Amino acid sequence: MTDLPAFDTIRLDFADAVATITLNRPDRLNSMPPAMADDIRAALDHLPGLGARALLITGAGRGFCSGADLAGDRSGGAVGGGARSRNALRGHYNPMLLALANLDIPVVVAVNGPAAGVGCSFALSGDFTIAGKSAYFLQAFVNIGLVPDGGSSWLLPRLVGVPRALQMMMLGEKIGAEQAADWGMIYKCVDDGELMAEARTLAARLANGPTIALGTMRKVLRDGLSQDFATTLDAEAKGQFIAGGTADAMEGIMAFQQKRKTEFKGK
């Protein structure tokens, strides 16, 4: 197996086809300096070599991510003037978020504690976001005179509608995990003590699925959010062509005909 790289701000683990990225600055509630965004992007680039079939993301300690690191780090920090903020987003955060969006494997996010600012955006960027009951989501930007980033302006209206997105962005109110689940903003809210077990079980289930089909679903669905109906119909046809030629599709058909459990290999 490929050796796992070491990072300054995150941990990367791999077992049973599931890669796990843990934000690892617990003393700062995993605030995200530009260097952390770079580490996450580098870890994502490493996943194909590992043979990862699902990704799980969480935070170390008592928080998921408290937002951008306002104190700065070796990369110059994300806040400290308009040009500096713009450059940090374009050079560090945005490329990481695009790399996450473009993965061809499913992503589960386990939110343990606060997910604020860009940490909120990041937490909602997975396919399945599971939060412990003590977790909350906060668009904190308005409280320091900034505008939402990390893709929140695109994500939130699609997840919860414009009125609730504006509530989060313009009023800067905390949205607890149970409320987030009621809104349909996240997949599920669970007891804190059950969070990681639930998240790992889901990640394992996805990792044992038809990986190429799941990755294609992920792309077609997300692309469809900004396409017309006819374009999406064509994308589905192309996706079906790709998935239909896989060994997993053949296995699925044979298992159905033989009335047995499928054994997908991700190929």
Short mmCIF file of C-alpha atoms in Angstrom, two decimals:
data_model
loop_
_atom_site.label_atom_id
_atom_site.label_comp_id
_atom_site.label_asym_id
_atom_site.label_seq_id
_atom_site.Cartn_x
_atom_site.Cartn_y
_atom_site.Cartn_z
CA MET A 1 0.00 0.00 0.00
CA THR A 2 1.14 3.54 -0.71
CA ASP A 3 2.68 5.27 2.30
CA LEU A 4 0.49 7.95 3.80
CA PRO A 5 1.93 11.46 3.70
CA ALA A 6 2.23 13.56 6.85
CA PHE A 7 0.73 17.05 7.01
CA ASP A 8 1.14 19.97 9.41
CA THR A 9 -2.55 20.82 9.88
CA ILE A 10 -4.51 17.63 9.10
CA ARG A 11 -4.27 13.87 9.48
CA LEU A 12 -4.86 11.46 6.62
CA ASP A 13 -5.80 7.86 7.45
CA PHE A 14 -6.89 5.00 5.24
CA ALA A 15 -8.55 1.69 6.03
CA ASP A 16 -11.00 -0.62 4.25
CA ALA A 17 -11.25 1.63 1.17
CA VAL A 18 -12.24 4.67 3.29
CA ALA A 19 -9.90 7.66 3.51
CA THR A 20 -10.33 9.91 6.55
CA ILE A 21 -9.19 13.52 6.71
CA THR A 22 -9.16 14.95 10.22
CA LEU A 23 -8.69 18.69 10.68
CA ASN A 24 -5.98 18.73 13.32
CA ARG A 25 -5.65 22.08 15.08
CA PRO A 26 -7.80 21.27 18.12
CA ASP A 27 -6.21 24.02 20.24
CA ARG A 28 -7.73 26.55 17.81
CA LEU A 29 -11.02 24.70 17.19
CA ASN A 30 -9.51 23.63 13.86
CA SER A 31 -9.56 27.14 12.42
CA MET A 32 -8.47 26.93 8.81
CA PRO A 33 -5.45 28.94 7.68
CA PRO A 34 -4.58 28.89 3.99
CA ALA A 35 -1.98 26.22 4.76
CA MET A 36 -4.74 23.88 5.95
CA ALA A 37 -6.65 24.38 2.72
CA ASP A 38 -3.44 23.50 0.86
CA ASP A 39 -2.94 20.39 3.01
CA ILE A 40 -6.51 19.23 2.35
CA ARG A 41 -6.08 19.72 -1.38
CA ALA A 42 -2.82 17.75 -1.33
CA ALA A 43 -4.53 14.95 0.61
CA LEU A 44 -7.36 14.86 -1.93
CA ASP A 45 -4.83 14.53 -4.73
CA HIS A 46 -3.39 11.52 -2.90
CA LEU A 47 -6.67 9.57 -2.70
CA PRO A 48 -6.63 7.88 -6.13
CA GLY A 49 -3.24 6.33 -5.38
CA LEU A 50 -4.63 4.87 -2.17
CA GLY A 51 -7.56 3.30 -3.97
CA ALA A 52 -10.01 5.20 -1.75
CA ARG A 53 -13.67 4.54 -2.57
CA ALA A 54 -15.15 6.97 -0.03
CA LEU A 55 -13.92 9.95 1.99
CA LEU A 56 -14.79 10.83 5.58
CA ILE A 57 -13.97 14.32 6.93
CA THR A 58 -14.11 15.38 10.58
CA GLY A 59 -12.35 17.57 13.13
CA ALA A 60 -10.11 16.72 16.06
CA GLY A 61 -11.15 17.74 19.55
CA ARG A 62 -14.34 19.62 20.44
CA GLY A 63 -14.97 21.47 17.19
CA PHE A 64 -15.22 20.84 13.48
CA CYS A 65 -13.85 24.13 12.14
CA SER A 66 -14.25 27.60 13.64
CA GLY A 67 -13.56 29.35 10.33
CA ALA A 68 -10.59 30.98 8.69
CA ASP A 69 -7.60 31.63 10.92
CA LEU A 70 -7.82 35.38 11.54
CA ALA A 71 -4.41 35.39 13.21
CA GLY A 72 -2.72 34.26 10.02
CA ASP A 73 0.05 31.75 9.46
CA ARG A 74 2.96 31.22 7.14
CA SER A 75 0.63 31.64 4.16
CA GLY A 76 -0.29 35.16 5.21
CA GLY A 77 -3.72 34.58 6.70
CA ALA A 78 -7.10 34.87 5.07
CA VAL A 79 -8.17 38.17 6.56
CA GLY A 80 -6.37 41.50 6.62
CA GLY A 81 -7.51 43.67 3.77
CA GLY A 82 -9.64 43.08 0.71
CA ALA A 83 -6.82 42.13 -1.63
CA ARG A 84 -5.32 39.75 0.90
CA SER A 85 -8.65 38.03 1.49
CA ARG A 86 -9.34 37.75 -2.25
CA ASN A 87 -5.90 36.28 -2.89
CA ALA A 88 -6.26 33.76 -0.07
CA LEU A 89 -9.61 32.61 -1.47
CA ARG A 90 -8.45 32.37 -5.06
CA GLY A 91 -5.08 30.85 -4.24
CA HIS A 92 -5.92 28.45 -1.41
CA TYR A 93 -9.54 27.95 -0.31
CA ASN A 94 -11.31 27.95 -3.67
CA PRO A 95 -8.96 25.42 -5.32
CA MET A 96 -9.41 23.10 -2.34
CA LEU A 97 -13.21 23.34 -2.47
CA LEU A 98 -13.23 22.76 -6.23
CA ALA A 99 -11.02 19.70 -5.78
CA LEU A 100 -13.47 18.38 -3.18
CA ALA A 101 -16.43 19.03 -5.48
CA ASN A 102 -14.68 17.27 -8.38
CA LEU A 103 -13.84 14.06 -6.51
CA ASP A 104 -15.15 10.90 -8.13
CA ILE A 105 -15.91 9.22 -4.79
CA PRO A 106 -18.64 10.02 -2.24
CA VAL A 107 -17.87 12.29 0.72
CA VAL A 108 -19.24 12.03 4.27
CA VAL A 109 -18.68 14.90 6.72
CA ALA A 110 -18.99 14.33 10.48
CA VAL A 111 -19.51 17.68 12.23
CA ASN A 112 -18.45 17.62 15.86
CA GLY A 113 -19.07 21.01 17.44
CA PRO A 114 -18.90 24.44 15.78
CA ALA A 115 -18.79 24.79 12.00
CA ALA A 116 -18.42 28.52 11.43
CA GLY A 117 -17.43 30.79 8.56
CA VAL A 118 -15.56 28.87 5.90
CA GLY A 119 -15.85 25.89 8.26
CA CYS A 120 -19.62 26.01 7.74
CA SER A 121 -19.16 26.11 3.98
CA PHE A 122 -16.68 23.23 4.15
CA ALA A 123 -18.97 21.15 6.36
CA LEU A 124 -21.82 21.45 3.86
CA SER A 125 -19.64 20.59 0.86
CA GLY A 126 -19.87 16.83 1.30
CA ASP A 127 -22.54 14.54 -0.07
CA PHE A 128 -23.72 13.48 3.39
CA THR A 129 -23.26 15.81 6.37
CA ILE A 130 -23.93 14.20 9.75
CA ALA A 131 -23.80 16.39 12.87
CA GLY A 132 -23.73 15.66 16.56
CA LYS A 133 -26.50 17.32 18.58
CA SER A 134 -24.09 19.80 20.15
CA ALA A 135 -22.86 20.97 16.74
CA TYR A 136 -23.99 24.18 15.10
CA PHE A 137 -23.58 25.99 11.80
CA LEU A 138 -22.77 29.69 11.69
CA GLN A 139 -22.32 32.09 8.80
CA ALA A 140 -20.18 34.39 10.93
CA PHE A 141 -19.02 36.74 8.18
CA VAL A 142 -21.52 39.54 8.81
CA ASN A 143 -20.33 39.78 12.41
CA ILE A 144 -16.92 40.98 11.24
CA GLY A 145 -18.10 42.99 8.25
CA LEU A 146 -17.32 40.44 5.55
CA VAL A 147 -19.36 38.51 2.99
CA PRO A 148 -19.86 34.72 2.89
CA ASP A 149 -17.26 32.68 1.07
CA GLY A 150 -16.30 29.06 0.64
CA GLY A 151 -19.20 28.59 -1.77
CA SER A 152 -21.91 29.43 0.79
CA SER A 153 -23.63 31.85 -1.58
CA TRP A 154 -24.11 28.94 -3.99
CA LEU A 155 -24.71 26.14 -1.47
CA LEU A 156 -27.13 27.60 1.05
CA PRO A 157 -29.91 28.83 -1.28
CA ARG A 158 -29.94 25.40 -2.91
CA LEU A 159 -30.02 23.58 0.43
CA VAL A 160 -32.50 25.70 2.41
CA GLY A 161 -33.93 28.33 0.06
CA VAL A 162 -33.25 32.04 -0.21
CA PRO A 163 -35.08 33.28 2.95
CA ARG A 164 -33.25 30.90 5.28
CA ALA A 165 -29.95 31.47 3.46
CA LEU A 166 -30.38 35.22 4.01
CA GLN A 167 -31.25 34.59 7.65
CA MET A 168 -27.96 32.78 8.15
CA MET A 169 -25.89 35.22 6.12
CA MET A 170 -27.35 38.59 7.11
CA LEU A 171 -28.32 37.90 10.72
CA GLY A 172 -25.35 35.71 11.59
CA GLU A 173 -27.44 33.38 13.75
CA LYS A 174 -26.29 29.97 14.91
CA ILE A 175 -28.27 27.07 13.45
CA GLY A 176 -28.18 24.04 15.72
CA ALA A 177 -27.72 20.56 14.33
CA GLU A 178 -31.33 19.53 14.97
CA GLN A 179 -32.65 22.64 13.23
CA ALA A 180 -30.23 22.09 10.34
CA ALA A 181 -31.62 18.58 9.92
CA ASP A 182 -35.21 19.88 10.07
CA TRP A 183 -34.37 22.39 7.35
CA GLY A 184 -32.86 19.71 5.13
CA MET A 185 -29.50 21.48 5.32
CA ILE A 186 -27.76 18.31 6.49
CA TYR A 187 -28.37 14.59 6.11
CA LYS A 188 -28.81 13.69 9.77
CA CYS A 189 -28.43 14.83 13.38
CA VAL A 190 -27.36 12.18 15.91
CA ASP A 191 -26.31 11.99 19.54
CA ASP A 192 -22.75 13.23 20.01
CA GLY A 193 -21.59 9.83 21.24
CA GLU A 194 -22.90 8.14 18.10
CA LEU A 195 -21.51 10.60 15.57
CA MET A 196 -18.33 8.88 14.46
CA ALA A 197 -19.87 5.40 14.46
CA GLU A 198 -22.73 6.63 12.27
CA ALA A 199 -20.35 8.46 9.94
CA ARG A 200 -17.97 5.52 9.61
CA THR A 201 -20.82 3.09 8.96
CA LEU A 202 -22.16 5.30 6.19
CA ALA A 203 -18.70 5.84 4.68
CA ALA A 204 -18.09 2.08 4.71
CA ARG A 205 -21.44 1.44 3.03
CA LEU A 206 -20.59 3.91 0.28
CA ALA A 207 -17.08 2.47 -0.09
CA ASN A 208 -18.63 -0.94 -0.74
CA GLY A 209 -20.93 0.46 -3.42
CA PRO A 210 -20.52 0.76 -7.21
CA THR A 211 -17.84 3.44 -7.07
CA ILE A 212 -17.91 4.55 -10.70
CA ALA A 213 -21.70 4.83 -10.67
CA LEU A 214 -21.62 6.79 -7.39
CA GLY A 215 -18.98 9.18 -8.70
CA THR A 216 -20.98 9.69 -11.89
CA MET A 217 -24.16 10.36 -9.88
CA ARG A 218 -22.25 12.94 -7.86
CA LYS A 219 -21.14 14.80 -10.98
CA VAL A 220 -24.45 14.63 -12.87
CA LEU A 221 -26.44 15.83 -9.85
CA ARG A 222 -24.16 18.77 -9.08
CA ASP A 223 -23.87 19.81 -12.72
CA GLY A 224 -27.64 19.60 -13.01
CA LEU A 225 -28.06 22.37 -10.43
CA SER A 226 -26.91 24.89 -13.02
CA GLN A 227 -28.09 23.24 -16.25
CA ASP A 228 -31.39 23.02 -18.09
CA PHE A 229 -33.49 19.86 -18.17
CA ALA A 230 -32.46 18.76 -21.65
CA THR A 231 -28.75 19.06 -20.83
CA THR A 232 -29.22 17.01 -17.68
CA LEU A 233 -31.13 14.32 -19.58
CA ASP A 234 -28.18 14.03 -21.96
CA ALA A 235 -25.73 13.95 -19.04
CA GLU A 236 -27.71 11.09 -17.51
CA ALA A 237 -27.51 9.18 -20.78
CA LYS A 238 -23.74 9.68 -20.90
CA GLY A 239 -23.47 8.65 -17.27
CA GLN A 240 -25.48 5.52 -17.92
CA PHE A 241 -23.12 4.67 -20.79
CA ILE A 242 -20.14 4.96 -18.41
CA ALA A 243 -21.72 3.06 -15.52
CA GLY A 244 -23.28 0.43 -17.77
CA GLY A 245 -19.89 -0.67 -19.04
CA THR A 246 -18.43 -1.38 -15.58
CA ALA A 247 -17.80 -4.70 -13.92
CA ASP A 248 -19.95 -3.50 -11.01
CA ALA A 249 -22.95 -3.09 -13.31
CA MET A 250 -22.49 -6.62 -14.57
CA GLU A 251 -22.18 -7.84 -11.00
CA GLY A 252 -25.36 -5.98 -10.04
CA ILE A 253 -27.32 -7.60 -12.87
CA MET A 254 -25.97 -11.07 -12.08
CA ALA A 255 -26.67 -10.69 -8.37
CA PHE A 256 -30.23 -9.60 -9.13
CA GLN A 257 -30.81 -12.55 -11.45
CA GLN A 258 -29.24 -14.99 -8.99
CA LYS A 259 -31.07 -13.43 -6.02
CA ARG A 260 -27.90 -12.89 -4.00
CA LYS A 261 -26.14 -9.99 -2.36
CA THR A 262 -24.02 -7.82 -4.65
CA GLU A 263 -20.25 -7.69 -4.21
CA PHE A 264 -19.14 -4.47 -5.86
CA LYS A 265 -15.41 -3.97 -6.45
CA GLY A 266 -15.41 -0.34 -7.55
CA LYS A 267 -14.51 -1.25 -11.12
#
